[in-house]
PDB file of C-alpha atoms in Angstrom:
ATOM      1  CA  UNK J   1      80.754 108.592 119.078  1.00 62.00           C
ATOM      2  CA  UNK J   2      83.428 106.273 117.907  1.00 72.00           C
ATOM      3  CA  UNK J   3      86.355 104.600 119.259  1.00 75.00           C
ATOM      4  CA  UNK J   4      88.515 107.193 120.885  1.00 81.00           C
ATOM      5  CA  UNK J   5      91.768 107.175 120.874  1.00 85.00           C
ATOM      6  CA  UNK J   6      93.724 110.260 123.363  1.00 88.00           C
ATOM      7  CA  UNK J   7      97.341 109.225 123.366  1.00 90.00           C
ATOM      8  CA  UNK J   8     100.305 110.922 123.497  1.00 90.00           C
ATOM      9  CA  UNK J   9     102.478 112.090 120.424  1.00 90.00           C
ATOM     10  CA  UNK J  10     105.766 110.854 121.637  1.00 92.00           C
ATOM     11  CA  UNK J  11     107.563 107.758 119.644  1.00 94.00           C
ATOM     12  CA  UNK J  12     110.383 105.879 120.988  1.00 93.00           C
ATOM     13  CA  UNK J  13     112.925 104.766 118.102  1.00 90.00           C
ATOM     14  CA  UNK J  14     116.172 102.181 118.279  1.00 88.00           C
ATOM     15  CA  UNK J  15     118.709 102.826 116.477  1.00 83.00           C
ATOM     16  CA  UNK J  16     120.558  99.865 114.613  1.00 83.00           C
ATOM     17  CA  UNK J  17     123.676 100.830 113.015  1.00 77.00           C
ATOM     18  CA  UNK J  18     124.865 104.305 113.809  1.00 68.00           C
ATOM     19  CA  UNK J  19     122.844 107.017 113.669  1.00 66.00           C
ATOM     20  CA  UNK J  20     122.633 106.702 109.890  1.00 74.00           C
ATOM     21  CA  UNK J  21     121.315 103.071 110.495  1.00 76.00           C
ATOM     22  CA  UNK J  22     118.014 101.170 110.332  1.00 84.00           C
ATOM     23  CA  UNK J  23     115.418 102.809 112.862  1.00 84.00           C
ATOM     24  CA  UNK J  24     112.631 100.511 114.404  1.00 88.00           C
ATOM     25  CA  UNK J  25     110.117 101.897 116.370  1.00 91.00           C
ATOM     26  CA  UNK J  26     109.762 100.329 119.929  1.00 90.00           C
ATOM     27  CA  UNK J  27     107.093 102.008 121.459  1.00 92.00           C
ATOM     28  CA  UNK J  28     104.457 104.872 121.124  1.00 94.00           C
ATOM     29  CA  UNK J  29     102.001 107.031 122.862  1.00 93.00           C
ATOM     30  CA  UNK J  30     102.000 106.515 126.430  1.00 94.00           C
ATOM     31  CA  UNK J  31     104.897 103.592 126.397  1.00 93.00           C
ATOM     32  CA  UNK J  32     107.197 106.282 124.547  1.00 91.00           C
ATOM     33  CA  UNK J  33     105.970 108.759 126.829  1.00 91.00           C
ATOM     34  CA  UNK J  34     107.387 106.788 129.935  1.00 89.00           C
ATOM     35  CA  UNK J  35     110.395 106.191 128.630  1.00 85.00           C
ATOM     36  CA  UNK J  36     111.518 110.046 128.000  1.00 83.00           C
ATOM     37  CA  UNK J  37     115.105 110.580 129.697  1.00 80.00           C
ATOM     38  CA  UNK J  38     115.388 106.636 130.901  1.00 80.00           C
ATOM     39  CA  UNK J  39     116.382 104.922 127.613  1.00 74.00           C
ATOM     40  CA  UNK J  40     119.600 103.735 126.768  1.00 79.00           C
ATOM     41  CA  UNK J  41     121.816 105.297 124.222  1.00 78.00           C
ATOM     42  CA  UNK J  42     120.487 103.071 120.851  1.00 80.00           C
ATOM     43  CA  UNK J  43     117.104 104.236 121.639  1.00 86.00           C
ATOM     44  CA  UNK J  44     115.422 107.750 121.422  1.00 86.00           C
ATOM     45  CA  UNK J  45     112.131 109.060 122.633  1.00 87.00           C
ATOM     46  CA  UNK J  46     111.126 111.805 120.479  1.00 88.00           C
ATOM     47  CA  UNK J  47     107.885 114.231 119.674  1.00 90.00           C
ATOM     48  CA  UNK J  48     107.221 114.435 116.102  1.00 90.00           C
ATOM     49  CA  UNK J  49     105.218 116.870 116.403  1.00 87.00           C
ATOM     50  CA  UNK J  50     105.435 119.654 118.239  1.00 82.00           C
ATOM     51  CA  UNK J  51     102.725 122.293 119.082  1.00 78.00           C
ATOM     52  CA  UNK J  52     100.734 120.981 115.844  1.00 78.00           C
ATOM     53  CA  UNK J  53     103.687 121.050 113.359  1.00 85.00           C
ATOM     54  CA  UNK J  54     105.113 117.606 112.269  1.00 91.00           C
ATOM     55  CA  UNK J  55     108.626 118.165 112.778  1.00 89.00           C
ATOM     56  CA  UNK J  56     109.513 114.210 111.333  1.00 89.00           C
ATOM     57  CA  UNK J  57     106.915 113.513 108.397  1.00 90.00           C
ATOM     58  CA  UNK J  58     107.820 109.895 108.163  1.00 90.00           C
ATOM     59  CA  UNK J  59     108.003 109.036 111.952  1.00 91.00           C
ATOM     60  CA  UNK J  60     104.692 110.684 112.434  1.00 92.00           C
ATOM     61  CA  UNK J  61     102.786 108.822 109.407  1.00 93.00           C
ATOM     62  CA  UNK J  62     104.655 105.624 111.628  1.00 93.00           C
ATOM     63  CA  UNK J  63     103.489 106.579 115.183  1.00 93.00           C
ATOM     64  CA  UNK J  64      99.889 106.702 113.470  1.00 92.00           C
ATOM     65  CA  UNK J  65     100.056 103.426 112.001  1.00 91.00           C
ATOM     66  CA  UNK J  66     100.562 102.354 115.202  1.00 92.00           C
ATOM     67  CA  UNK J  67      97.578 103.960 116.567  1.00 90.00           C
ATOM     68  CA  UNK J  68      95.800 102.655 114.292  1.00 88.00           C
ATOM     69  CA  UNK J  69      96.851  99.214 114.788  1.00 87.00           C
ATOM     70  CA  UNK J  70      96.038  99.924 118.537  1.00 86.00           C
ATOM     71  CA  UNK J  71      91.957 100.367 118.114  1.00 84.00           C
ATOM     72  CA  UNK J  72      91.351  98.238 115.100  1.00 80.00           C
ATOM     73  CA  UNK J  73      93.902  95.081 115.771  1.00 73.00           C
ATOM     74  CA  UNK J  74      92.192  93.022 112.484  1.00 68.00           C
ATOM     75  CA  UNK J  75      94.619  90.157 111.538  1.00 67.00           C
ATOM     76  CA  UNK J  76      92.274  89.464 108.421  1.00 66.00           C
ATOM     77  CA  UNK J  77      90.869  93.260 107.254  1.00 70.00           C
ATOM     78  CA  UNK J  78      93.151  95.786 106.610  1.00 73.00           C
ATOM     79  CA  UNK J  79      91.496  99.228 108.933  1.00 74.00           C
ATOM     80  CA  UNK J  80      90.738 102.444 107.229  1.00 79.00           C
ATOM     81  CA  UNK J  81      89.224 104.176 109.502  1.00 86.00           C
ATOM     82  CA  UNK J  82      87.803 107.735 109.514  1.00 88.00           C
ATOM     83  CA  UNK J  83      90.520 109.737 111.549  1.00 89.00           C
ATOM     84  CA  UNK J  84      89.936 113.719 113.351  1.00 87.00           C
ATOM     85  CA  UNK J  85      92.692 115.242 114.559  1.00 87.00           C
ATOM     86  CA  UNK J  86      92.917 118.174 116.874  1.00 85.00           C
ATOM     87  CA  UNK J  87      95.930 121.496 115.280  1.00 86.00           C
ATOM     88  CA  UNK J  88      95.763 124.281 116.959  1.00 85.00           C
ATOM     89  CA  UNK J  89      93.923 127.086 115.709  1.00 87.00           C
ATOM     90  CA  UNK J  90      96.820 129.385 114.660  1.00 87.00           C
ATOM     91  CA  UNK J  91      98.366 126.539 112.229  1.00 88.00           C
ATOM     92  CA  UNK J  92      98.682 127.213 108.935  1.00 91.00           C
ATOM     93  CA  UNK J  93      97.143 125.717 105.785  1.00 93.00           C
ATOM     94  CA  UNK J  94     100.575 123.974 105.084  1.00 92.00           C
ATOM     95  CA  UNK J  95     100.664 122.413 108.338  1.00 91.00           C
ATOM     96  CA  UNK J  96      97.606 121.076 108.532  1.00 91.00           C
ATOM     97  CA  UNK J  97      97.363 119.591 104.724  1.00 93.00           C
ATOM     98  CA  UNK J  98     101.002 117.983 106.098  1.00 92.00           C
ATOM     99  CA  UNK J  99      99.205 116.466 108.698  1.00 92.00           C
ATOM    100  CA  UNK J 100      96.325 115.495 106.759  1.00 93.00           C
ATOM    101  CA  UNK J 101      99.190 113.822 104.120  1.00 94.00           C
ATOM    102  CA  UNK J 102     100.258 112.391 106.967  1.00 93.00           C
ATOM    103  CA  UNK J 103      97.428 110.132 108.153  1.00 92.00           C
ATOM    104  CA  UNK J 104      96.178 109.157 105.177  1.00 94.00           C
ATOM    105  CA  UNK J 105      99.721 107.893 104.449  1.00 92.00           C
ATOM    106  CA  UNK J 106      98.609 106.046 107.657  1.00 91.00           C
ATOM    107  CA  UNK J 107      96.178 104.403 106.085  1.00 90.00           C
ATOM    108  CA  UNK J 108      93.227 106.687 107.476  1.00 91.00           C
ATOM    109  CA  UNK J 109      90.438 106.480 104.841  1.00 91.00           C
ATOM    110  CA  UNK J 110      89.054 110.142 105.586  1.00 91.00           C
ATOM    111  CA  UNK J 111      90.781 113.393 107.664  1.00 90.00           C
TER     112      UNK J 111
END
């Protein structure tokens, strides 16, 4: 079976600067989930993907870093695990090779 891994796609982002600033992330998955409507103004809780479609490429390959950092947390070996990830069935080919881009950019070693 695996180490499983059923978190939710929500990423909570500060904003340093302006919005045109440096953007850290502060929290994902169910963290980022518990802050939506309660942050302050520097910080955002947002879905990059919505209904299987990555709607911020680079904040999604971010939020699943961060996963991945949450099931393998090696200090010495660098994780590359093998990743599945659930689209729904009416996505296209684009969206799911995006998604696909997308975790491997995460370091995933196979989609």
């Amino acid at each position: 079976k695996g180490i499983v891994l059923d978190e939710p796609s929500v990423v909570s982002i500060r904003h340093e600067g302006g919005p045109n600033g440096k953007k850290t992330i502060q929290a994902v998955g169910r963290e980022a989930k518990a802050m939506l409507g309660k942050v302050p103004g520097n910080i955002e809780a947002i879905r990059p993907m919505k209904d299987g479609v990555i709607a911020d490429f680079t904040v999604t390959e971010q939020m699943l870093k961060q996963f991945i950092k949450m099931v393998h947390d090696s200090k010495t070996f660098k994780p590359s695990p093998r990743i599945i990830i659930c689209v729904p069935c009416g996505s296209t080919q684009v969206e799911r090779r995006a998604i696909r881009e997308s975790a491997l950019g995460a370091g995933a070693s196979e989609v």
